[in-house]
Coordinates of C-alpha atoms and ligand atoms in Angstrom, one line a residue:
Chain A
X463 CA 0.0 0.0 0.0
X464 CA 1.0 3.6 -0.6
X465 CA 2.2 5.7 2.2
X466 CA 2.2 9.5 2.7
X467 CA 4.8 11.1 5.0
X468 CA 3.7 14.4 6.3
X469 CA 5.1 16.4 9.3
X470 CA 6.8 13.4 10.9
X471 CA 3.8 11.1 10.6
X472 CA 3.0 8.5 7.9
X473 CA -0.5 7.7 6.6
X474 CA -1.7 4.8 4.6
X475 CA -3.8 5.6 1.5
X476 CA -6.9 3.6 0.8
X477 CA -7.2 2.3 -2.7
X478 CA -8.1 5.1 -5.1
X479 CA -7.9 7.7 -2.3
X480 CA -6.4 11.1 -3.0
X481 CA -3.6 12.5 -0.8
X482 CA -5.9 15.2 0.4
X483 CA -8.8 12.9 1.3
X484 CA -6.4 10.7 3.2
X485 CA -5.1 13.6 5.3
X486 CA -8.6 14.8 6.0
X487 CA -9.7 11.3 6.9
X488 CA -6.9 11.1 9.4
X489 CA -7.9 14.4 11.0
X490 CA -4.9 16.4 9.8
X491 CA -5.6 20.2 9.6
X492 CA -5.0 21.1 6.0
X493 CA -6.4 23.8 3.8
X494 CA -8.6 23.0 0.9
X495 CA -11.5 24.3 -1.2
X496 CA -13.0 22.7 -4.3
X497 CA -11.4 19.3 -3.9
X498 CA -11.3 18.9 -7.6
X499 CA -8.1 20.6 -8.8
X500 CA -9.7 23.9 -9.5
X501 CA -9.1 26.4 -6.7
X502 CA -5.6 25.3 -5.8
X503 CA -6.1 26.1 -2.1
X504 CA -4.7 22.7 -1.0
X505 CA -1.5 23.1 -3.0
X506 CA 1.5 21.3 -1.3
X507 CA 5.0 20.5 -2.1
X508 CA 6.6 17.1 -2.7
X509 CA 9.8 16.7 -0.7
X510 CA 10.6 13.1 -1.7
X511 CA 9.0 11.1 -4.5
X512 CA 7.3 12.3 -7.7
X513 CA 3.9 14.0 -8.0
X514 CA 1.6 12.3 -10.5
X515 CA 1.4 14.2 -13.8
X516 CA -2.3 15.0 -13.4
X517 CA -1.7 16.5 -9.9
X518 CA 0.3 19.3 -11.5
X519 CA -2.3 20.3 -14.1
X520 CA -3.2 23.9 -13.9
X521 CA -0.1 24.9 -11.9
X522 CA 2.1 27.4 -13.5
X523 CA 5.6 26.4 -14.7
X524 CA 7.3 28.0 -11.8
X525 CA 5.2 26.1 -9.3
X526 CA 5.8 22.9 -11.2
X527 CA 9.5 23.5 -11.0
X528 CA 9.2 24.0 -7.3
X529 CA 7.6 20.5 -7.1
X530 CA 4.2 21.8 -6.1
X531 CA 1.2 19.6 -6.7
X532 CA -2.5 19.4 -5.9
X533 CA -3.1 16.7 -3.3
X534 CA -6.9 16.7 -4.0
X535 CA -6.3 15.2 -7.5
X536 CA -3.2 13.1 -6.6
X537 CA -3.7 9.4 -6.3
X538 CA -0.1 8.2 -6.1
X539 CA 1.2 4.7 -6.7
X540 CA 4.5 5.3 -4.9
X541 CA 5.2 6.6 -1.4
X542 CA 5.6 10.4 -1.2
X543 CA 6.9 12.8 1.4
X544 CA 4.9 16.0 1.2
X545 CA 5.0 19.4 3.0
X546 CA 3.0 22.5 3.3
X547 CA 4.0 25.1 0.7
X548 CA 6.7 27.5 2.0
X549 CA 4.8 30.4 0.5
X550 CA 1.8 29.9 2.6
X551 CA 2.4 32.7 5.0
X552 CA 3.6 35.0 2.3
X553 CA 0.7 33.8 0.2
X554 CA -1.8 35.6 2.5
X555 CA -1.9 39.3 2.1
X556 CA -3.9 41.9 3.9
X557 CA -5.5 44.7 1.9
X558 CA -8.1 47.4 2.1
X559 CA -11.7 47.6 0.7
X560 CA -11.8 50.6 -1.7
X561 CA -15.3 50.4 -3.0
X562 CA -18.5 48.3 -3.0
X563 CA -21.1 48.6 -5.7
X564 CA -24.0 46.4 -6.8
X565 CA -23.9 45.4 -10.5
X566 CA -27.4 43.8 -10.2
X567 CA -29.6 42.7 -7.3
X568 CA -27.1 39.9 -6.3
X569 CA -23.7 40.7 -7.8
X570 CA -21.3 42.8 -5.8
X571 CA -18.4 44.6 -7.4
X572 CA -15.7 44.6 -4.8
X573 CA -12.7 46.8 -5.4
X574 CA -9.6 46.1 -3.2
X575 CA -6.4 48.0 -2.9
X576 CA -3.9 46.2 -5.1
X577 CA -1.0 45.2 -2.7
X578 CA 2.5 46.3 -3.8
X579 CA 4.1 44.0 -6.3
X580 CA 0.9 42.0 -6.6
X581 CA 1.3 40.2 -10.0
X582 CA -1.5 38.6 -11.9
X583 CA -3.1 38.1 -15.3
X584 CA -6.7 39.4 -15.6
X585 CA -8.9 36.3 -15.6
X586 CA -6.9 34.5 -12.9
X587 CA -8.5 34.1 -9.5
X588 CA -7.5 34.8 -5.9
X589 CA -8.8 33.4 -2.7
X590 CA -10.7 35.8 -0.5
X591 CA -10.9 34.9 3.2
X592 CA -13.7 35.8 5.6
X593 CA -13.0 36.6 9.2
X594 CA -13.3 32.9 10.2
X595 CA -10.5 32.1 7.7
X596 CA -12.7 30.4 5.1
X597 CA -11.4 31.1 1.7
X598 CA -13.1 31.0 -1.7
X599 CA -11.9 31.6 -5.2
X600 CA -13.0 34.8 -7.1
X601 CA -11.8 35.8 -10.6
X602 CA -10.1 39.0 -11.2
X603 CA -11.8 41.4 -13.6
X604 CA -9.4 44.4 -13.3
X605 CA -6.4 45.2 -15.5
X606 CA -2.7 44.9 -14.8
X607 CA -2.2 48.6 -14.8
X608 CA -5.1 49.5 -12.5
X609 CA -4.3 50.3 -8.9
X610 CA -7.2 48.2 -7.6
X611 CA -8.3 44.5 -7.8
X612 CA -11.9 44.1 -9.0
X613 CA -14.0 41.0 -8.1
X614 CA -17.6 40.3 -9.0
X615 CA -19.2 38.3 -6.1
X616 CA -22.6 36.8 -6.5
X617 CA -24.5 36.5 -3.2
X618 CA -25.1 32.8 -2.7
X619 CA -27.9 32.1 -0.1
X620 CA -26.1 31.2 3.2
X621 CA -22.8 31.6 1.5
X622 CA -20.0 31.7 4.0
X623 CA -17.8 34.0 2.0
X624 CA -20.1 35.5 -0.6
X625 CA -22.8 36.2 2.0
X626 CA -20.2 37.9 4.3
X627 CA -18.8 40.0 1.4
X628 CA -22.3 41.1 0.2
X629 CA -23.7 42.0 3.6
X630 CA -20.9 42.8 6.0
X631 CA -18.1 44.4 4.2
X632 CA -17.6 48.2 4.3
X633 CA -15.3 50.6 2.6
X634 CA -12.1 50.8 4.6
X635 CA -12.3 47.3 6.0
X636 CA -9.1 45.2 6.0
X637 CA -9.4 41.8 4.3
X638 CA -7.1 38.8 3.6
X639 CA -6.5 37.6 0.1
X640 CA -4.1 35.1 -1.5
X641 CA -1.8 35.6 -4.5
X642 CA -3.4 35.0 -7.9
X643 CA -3.4 31.6 -9.6
X644 CA -5.0 29.8 -12.5
X645 CA -4.4 29.5 -16.2
X646 CA -7.5 31.0 -17.7
X647 CA -6.1 34.3 -19.1
X648 CA -5.0 36.0 -22.3
X649 CA -1.8 34.6 -23.8
X650 CA -0.2 36.9 -26.4
X651 CA 1.3 35.7 -29.6
X652 CA -1.6 35.2 -32.0
X653 CA -3.3 38.6 -32.3
X654 CA -5.3 37.5 -35.3
X655 CA -6.9 34.4 -33.8
X656 CA -10.7 34.6 -33.4
X657 CA -11.8 34.4 -29.7
X658 CA -15.0 32.8 -28.5
X659 CA -15.9 33.7 -24.9
X660 CA -18.8 32.1 -23.1
X661 CA -19.7 32.8 -19.5
X662 CA -22.7 32.4 -17.2
X663 CA -23.4 34.7 -14.2
X664 CA -20.2 36.0 -12.6
X665 CA -18.3 34.1 -15.3
X666 CA -18.4 37.6 -16.8
X667 CA -15.7 38.7 -14.3
X668 CA -12.8 36.7 -15.8
X669 CA -14.1 37.3 -19.3
X670 CA -14.2 41.0 -18.8
X671 CA -10.6 40.9 -17.5
X672 CA -9.4 38.7 -20.4
X673 CA -11.3 40.8 -23.0
X674 CA -9.7 44.1 -22.0
X675 CA -6.3 42.5 -21.6
X676 CA -6.6 41.1 -25.2
X677 CA -7.6 44.6 -26.5
X678 CA -4.8 46.2 -24.5
X679 CA -2.4 43.9 -26.2
X680 CA -3.8 44.9 -29.6
X681 CA -5.7 41.6 -30.3
X682 CA -7.1 42.3 -33.8
X683 CA -9.0 39.0 -34.5
X684 CA -12.7 39.0 -33.9
X685 CA -13.8 38.6 -30.3
X686 CA -17.3 37.2 -29.6
X687 CA -18.6 37.3 -26.0
X688 CA -21.7 35.4 -25.0
X689 CA -22.9 36.2 -21.5
X690 CA -25.9 34.2 -20.2
X691 CA -28.1 33.6 -17.3
X692 CA -31.2 31.6 -16.7
X693 CA -33.2 34.7 -15.9
X694 CA -32.9 38.3 -17.1
X695 CA -32.1 39.7 -13.7
X696 CA -29.0 37.5 -13.6
X697 CA -27.3 39.5 -16.4
X698 CA -25.3 42.6 -15.5
X699 CA -23.1 45.3 -17.1
X700 CA -25.3 45.0 -20.2
X701 CA -25.1 48.7 -21.1
X702 CA -21.4 48.8 -20.5
X703 CA -20.7 45.8 -22.7
X704 CA -23.0 47.1 -25.5
X705 CA -21.2 50.5 -25.4
X706 CA -17.9 48.6 -25.7
X707 CA -19.1 46.6 -28.6
X708 CA -20.2 49.8 -30.3
X709 CA -16.8 51.4 -29.7
X710 CA -14.5 48.5 -30.5
X711 CA -14.9 47.2 -34.1
X712 CA -13.7 43.6 -33.6
X713 CA -15.7 43.0 -30.4
X714 CA -19.2 41.5 -30.4
X715 CA -21.4 41.0 -27.4
X716 CA -24.4 38.7 -27.1
X717 CA -26.5 38.8 -23.9
X718 CA -28.5 35.6 -23.6
X719 CA -31.3 34.5 -21.3
X720 CA -33.0 31.1 -21.1
X721 CA -36.5 32.6 -20.9
X722 CA -39.1 32.9 -23.6
X723 CA -40.1 36.6 -23.4
X724 CA -37.1 38.9 -23.2
X725 CA -36.6 42.6 -23.8
X726 CA -35.4 43.8 -27.2
X727 CA -31.7 43.2 -27.8
X728 CA -31.5 40.2 -25.5
X729 CA -31.3 36.7 -27.1
X730 CA -33.9 34.2 -25.8
X731 CA -31.6 31.2 -25.9
X732 CA -28.9 29.7 -23.7
X733 CA -25.5 31.4 -24.2
X734 CA -23.6 28.1 -25.1
X735 CA -26.4 27.0 -27.5
X736 CA -26.3 30.3 -29.3
X737 CA -22.5 30.4 -29.5
X738 CA -22.3 26.8 -30.9
X739 CA -25.1 27.5 -33.4
X740 CA -23.5 30.7 -34.6
X741 CA -20.0 29.1 -35.0
X742 CA -20.1 25.5 -36.2
X743 CA -16.5 25.4 -37.2
X744 CA -14.1 26.4 -34.5
X745 CA -10.9 25.1 -35.9
X746 CA -8.2 27.7 -35.3
X747 CA -10.2 29.5 -32.6
X748 CA -9.3 30.1 -29.0
X749 CA -12.1 29.5 -26.5
X750 CA -12.7 30.8 -23.0
X751 CA -15.4 29.2 -20.8
X752 CA -16.2 30.5 -17.4
X753 CA -18.9 30.1 -14.8
X754 CA -21.4 27.3 -14.1
X755 CA -19.6 24.0 -13.8
X756 CA -21.8 21.9 -16.0
X757 CA -22.0 24.5 -18.7
X758 CA -18.2 24.8 -18.8
X759 CA -17.6 21.1 -18.9
X760 CA -20.2 20.2 -21.5
X761 CA -19.3 23.2 -23.7
X762 CA -15.6 22.3 -23.5
X763 CA -16.5 19.0 -25.1
X764 CA -18.7 20.6 -27.7
X765 CA -16.2 23.3 -28.7
X766 CA -13.5 20.6 -29.0
X767 CA -15.8 18.5 -31.3
X768 CA -16.5 21.7 -33.3
X769 CA -12.8 21.8 -34.1
X770 CA -11.1 23.9 -31.4
X771 CA -7.8 22.4 -30.2
X772 CA -7.7 21.3 -26.6
X773 CA -4.7 23.5 -26.1
X774 CA -6.7 26.5 -27.3
X775 CA -9.6 25.9 -24.8
X776 CA -9.2 27.8 -21.5
X777 CA -11.8 27.0 -18.9
X778 CA -12.7 28.0 -15.4
X779 CA -15.5 26.0 -13.9
X780 CA -16.8 27.8 -10.7
X781 CA -16.8 24.6 -8.7
X782 CA -18.4 25.2 -5.3
X783 CA -16.5 24.2 -2.2
X784 CA -19.4 23.2 0.0
Chain B
X1189 CA 18.0 -2.2 -41.7
X1190 CA 14.6 -0.5 -42.0
X1191 CA 13.5 1.9 -39.4
X1192 CA 10.9 0.9 -36.7
X1193 CA 7.2 1.3 -37.4
X1194 CA 7.1 4.2 -34.9
X1195 CA 9.8 6.1 -36.8
X1196 CA 8.3 5.4 -40.2
X1197 CA 5.0 6.8 -39.0
X1198 CA 6.7 10.0 -37.8
X1199 CA 7.4 9.3 -34.1
X1200 CA 6.0 11.6 -31.4
X1201 CA 5.0 14.2 -33.9
X1202 CA 2.6 11.7 -35.6
X1203 CA 1.1 10.9 -32.2
X1204 CA 0.6 14.6 -31.5
X1205 CA -1.0 15.1 -34.9
X1206 CA -3.3 12.1 -34.5
X1207 CA -4.4 12.5 -30.9
X1208 CA -7.1 15.3 -31.3
X1209 CA -8.4 13.9 -34.6
X1210 CA -8.8 10.4 -33.0
X1211 CA -10.2 11.7 -29.7
X1212 CA -12.8 13.8 -31.6
X1213 CA -13.9 10.7 -33.6
X1214 CA -14.2 8.6 -30.5
X1215 CA -16.3 11.2 -28.7
X1216 CA -18.6 11.6 -31.7
X1217 CA -19.0 7.8 -32.0
X1218 CA -22.2 6.7 -30.2
X1219 CA -21.0 3.1 -30.1
X1220 CA -18.2 3.9 -27.7
X1221 CA -18.3 7.5 -26.5
X1222 CA -19.9 6.5 -23.2
X1223 CA -16.6 4.8 -22.1
X1224 CA -14.7 8.1 -22.6
X1225 CA -17.1 10.6 -21.0
X1226 CA -17.1 11.9 -17.5
X1227 CA -13.3 12.1 -17.3
X1228 CA -11.4 15.3 -17.4
X1229 CA -10.6 15.9 -21.1
X1230 CA -7.0 17.0 -20.7
X1231 CA -6.3 13.8 -18.7
X1232 CA -8.2 11.7 -21.2
X1233 CA -6.2 13.2 -24.1
X1234 CA -3.0 12.3 -22.2
X1235 CA -4.2 8.7 -22.0
X1236 CA -5.1 8.7 -25.7
X1237 CA -1.5 9.7 -26.4
X1238 CA -0.3 6.7 -24.4
X1239 CA -2.7 4.5 -26.4
X1240 CA -1.5 5.9 -29.8
X1241 CA 2.2 5.6 -28.9
X1242 CA 1.6 2.0 -28.0
X1243 CA -0.4 1.2 -31.1
X1244 CA 2.3 2.9 -33.3
X1245 CA 4.9 0.6 -31.8
X1246 CA 6.5 3.4 -29.9
X1247 CA 8.3 3.3 -26.5
X1248 CA 6.0 2.4 -23.6
X1249 CA 6.1 0.6 -20.3
X1250 CA 2.7 -1.2 -20.5
X1251 CA 2.5 -4.9 -19.8
X1252 CA -0.4 -7.1 -20.7
X1253 CA -1.2 -7.1 -17.0
X1254 CA -1.4 -3.2 -17.1
X1255 CA -3.8 -3.4 -20.1
X1256 CA -6.1 -5.7 -18.1
X1257 CA -6.0 -3.5 -15.0
X1258 CA -6.5 -0.4 -17.2
X1259 CA -9.6 -1.7 -18.9
X1260 CA -11.1 -4.0 -16.2
X1261 CA -13.6 -1.2 -15.1
X1262 CA -14.7 -0.9 -18.7
X1263 CA -15.2 -4.6 -19.2
X1264 CA -17.4 -4.5 -16.1
X1265 CA -19.5 -1.8 -18.0
X1266 CA -19.8 -4.2 -21.0
X1267 CA -16.7 -3.6 -23.1
X1268 CA -16.6 -6.3 -25.8
X1269 CA -15.2 -7.1 -29.2
X1270 CA -17.6 -4.8 -31.0
X1271 CA -16.3 -1.8 -29.0
X1272 CA -12.7 -3.0 -29.6
X1273 CA -13.4 -3.1 -33.4
X1274 CA -14.9 0.4 -33.3
X1275 CA -11.8 1.8 -31.6
X1276 CA -9.6 0.2 -34.2
X1277 CA -11.9 1.5 -37.0
X1278 CA -11.6 5.1 -35.7
X1279 CA -7.9 4.7 -35.4
X1280 CA -7.7 3.5 -39.0
X1281 CA -9.8 6.4 -40.4
X1282 CA -7.7 8.9 -38.4
X1283 CA -4.5 7.6 -40.0
X1284 CA -6.1 7.6 -43.4
X1285 CA -7.1 11.2 -42.9
X1286 CA -3.5 12.0 -42.0
X1287 CA -2.3 10.5 -45.3
X1288 CA -0.6 7.4 -43.7
X1289 CA -0.3 4.6 -46.4
X1290 CA -2.4 1.5 -46.0
X1291 CA 0.5 -0.9 -45.4
X1292 CA 1.6 1.1 -42.3
X1293 CA -2.0 1.2 -41.1
X1294 CA -2.2 -2.6 -41.3
X1295 CA 0.9 -2.8 -39.1
X1296 CA -0.8 -0.5 -36.5
X1297 CA -3.9 -2.6 -36.6
X1298 CA -1.8 -5.8 -36.1
X1299 CA -0.3 -4.3 -33.0
X1300 CA -3.7 -3.4 -31.6
X1301 CA -4.8 -7.0 -32.3
X1302 CA -2.0 -8.3 -30.0
X1303 CA -3.7 -6.5 -27.1
X1304 CA -7.3 -7.6 -27.7
X1305 CA -7.4 -10.4 -25.2
X1306 CA -5.7 -8.3 -22.5
X1307 CA -7.9 -5.2 -23.1
X1308 CA -11.0 -7.4 -23.0
X1309 CA -9.7 -9.3 -19.9
X1310 CA -9.9 -12.7 -21.4
Ligands
LIG89 C1 -11.8 29.1 -10.2 C2 -13.0 29.7 -9.5 C3 -13.4 31.0 -9.8 C4 -14.5 31.5 -9.2 N1 -14.8 32.8 -9.5 C5 -16.0 33.4 -9.0 C6 -16.3 34.7 -9.3 O1 -15.6 35.4 -10.0 N2 -17.5 35.2 -8.7 C7 -18.3 34.5 -7.9 O2 -19.3 35.0 -7.4 N3 -18.0 33.2 -7.6 C8 -16.8 32.6 -8.1 N4 -16.5 31.3 -7.8 C9 -17.3 30.6 -6.8 C10 -16.9 30.9 -5.4 O3 -15.5 30.5 -5.2 C11 -17.7 30.3 -4.3 O4 -17.9 28.9 -4.5 C12 -19.1 30.9 -4.1 O5 -19.0 32.3 -3.9 C13 -19.8 30.3 -2.9 O6 -19.0 30.4 -1.8 P1 -19.7 30.8 -0.3 O7 -18.7 30.6 0.7 O8 -20.4 32.1 -0.4 O9 -20.8 29.7 -0.2 P2 -20.7 28.3 0.6 O10 -20.7 28.6 2.1 O11 -19.6 27.5 0.0 O12 -22.0 27.6 0.2 C14 -23.3 27.9 0.8 C15 -24.4 27.0 0.2 O13 -24.7 27.4 -1.2 C16 -24.4 26.3 -2.0 N5 -23.8 26.9 -3.2 C17 -22.5 27.1 -3.4 N6 -22.3 27.7 -4.6 C18 -23.5 27.8 -5.2 C19 -23.9 28.2 -6.5 N7 -23.1 28.7 -7.4 N8 -25.2 28.1 -6.8 C20 -26.1 27.6 -5.9 N9 -25.7 27.2 -4.7 C21 -24.4 27.2 -4.3 C22 -23.5 25.3 -1.3 O14 -23.7 24.0 -1.7 C23 -24.0 25.5 0.1 O15 -25.1 24.8 0.4 C24 -15.3 30.7 -8.4 C25 -15.0 29.4 -8.1 C26 -13.8 28.9 -8.7 C27 -13.4 27.5 -8.3
LIG90 C1 -6.9 -1.3 -29.3 C2 -6.3 -1.7 -28.2 C3 -6.2 -0.8 -27.0 C4 -5.0 -0.4 -26.5 C5 -3.6 -0.7 -27.0 C6 -5.3 0.5 -25.4 C7 -4.4 1.2 -24.6 C8 -4.7 2.0 -23.6 C9 -3.7 2.7 -22.8 C10 -2.2 2.6 -23.0 C11 -4.3 3.4 -21.9 C12 -3.7 4.4 -20.8 C13 -3.6 3.6 -19.5 C14 -3.1 4.5 -18.4 O1 -2.0 5.0 -18.5 O2 -3.9 4.8 -17.4 C15 -5.7 3.2 -22.1 C16 -6.8 3.8 -21.3 C17 -8.1 3.8 -21.7 N1 -8.7 3.0 -22.7 FE1 -7.7 1.8 -23.9 N2 -6.7 0.6 -25.3 C18 -7.3 -0.2 -26.2 C19 -8.6 -0.4 -26.4 C20 -9.6 0.3 -25.8 C21 -11.0 0.2 -26.1 C22 -11.6 -0.8 -27.1 C23 -11.7 1.1 -25.3 C24 -13.2 1.4 -25.1 C25 -14.0 1.4 -26.1 C26 -10.7 1.7 -24.5 C27 -10.9 2.7 -23.5 C28 -10.0 3.3 -22.7 C29 -10.3 4.2 -21.7 C30 -11.7 4.8 -21.4 C31 -9.1 4.6 -21.0 C32 -8.9 5.5 -19.9 C33 -9.3 4.8 -18.6 C34 -9.1 5.7 -17.4 O3 -9.7 6.8 -17.3 O4 -8.3 5.4 -16.5 N3 -9.5 1.2 -24.8 N4 -5.9 2.4 -23.1

């Protein structure tokens, strides 16, 4: 059987069990979030042994080089000695709430002071911690040159972090965030490539960040952004996105709602259905998918079948931690 | 001496060229796509590469026992000769599309055949 050595103890893995599940089962206090390789809050370091290839997916090259891995998706076949990441204390940064505005009845736009030397790519996410130390991932909508970090936080009923952020936070409060992570962002190098962006709900946050980053880097291929919600009230920033589409020649915006009767200018169809119907051949395209987990996963398969290469599909399923 | 089949097919580049075409065909094939769904796509693509490398006669560390273990859960879900044939068929049409000559395709198919009993756990 496979053994995990951690902080002077060893633990036996059950067949098929992940390193994280094993540590949790044995009552070890470890940090974690989505338990599915998305949020990276459980990131650890391998001190002896080799991490499985899969357990390093989504980590950036530098983290890989440092032998970081994600214990939640690591089912090793050989013994490993693992440790908490060294960066963990440095990874938590205190910052200040600059502004709170509602983008619709349930989505808060939270602007935080950007800490000094805080590096990120728009579209990556950070973990925001509530006063009890519970952390959740939120995507970054602001731009590299802006002095603030912008997050769009939907109020989930009874949500530990989103509820606190939406009802308790005030301007001037101090909050704890992590450094930025994730690989759903704009990569330069192919400015003429057509971009297809599909998001539901606050999936617009990373897309808004990525879109402006692409334009800042003079992306000149056509950019099509489909933003959807099941109900009309779930959309937000519609006027702002429309104005941008009017202003920017290669940018096209499609607000979609899965309801029958919708106001003029809104499409009465699910965002992913419309996008796939509009573009049946996606070979050569780059695709960004953000938001609702099932939408992201099923659309990833459909866009791949429509011709997009897997290495051109960037996706951020908003997996819930609870 | 002639080069190995793997080299004549084009080595790792051939695997890279084939993997997405093949994976797309498999996902679109209602006879077998259920076996390939529900797994993370990037992970699944990595496994397809392992499959193609092996079928192309390339370097791999898989034993017959590994093939049994790797497919046992699929045999439990009903994997049989008809599915095996469908996979080989998709592989053949992928290679044809890539312009690989028929005699090389026959060699690939022959390698696949050597794994049939292990894959089907017989
Ligand atoms: C990579 C990534 C990026 C993300 N980016 C964003 C973002 O930009 N904006 C944003 O608002 N969220 C985003 N999320 C989701 C976010 O991290 C939290 O999952 C969400 O805010 C709920 O956390 P909570 O602590 O408020 O609720 P919890 O206390 O975790 O959950 C409270 C209850 O609500 C349920 N629940 C949780 N999520 C949902 C949901 N979506 N719909 C219905 N019920 C739910 C839970 O099962 C539980 O019963 C992202 C997630 C990931 C993994
Ligand atoms: C033609 C002969 C075949 C060969 C040589 C072969 C080879 C392989 C290899 C090398 C792997 C990777 C194993 C690993 O590293 O985990 C694999 C995985 C897999 N194979 Fe095959 N395979 C064959 C036939 C089939 C058939 C007929 C099916 C189903 C229709 C199938 C379905 C799968 C699936 C679903 C996986 C991934 C399993 C998982 O998620 O762990 N294979 N195969």
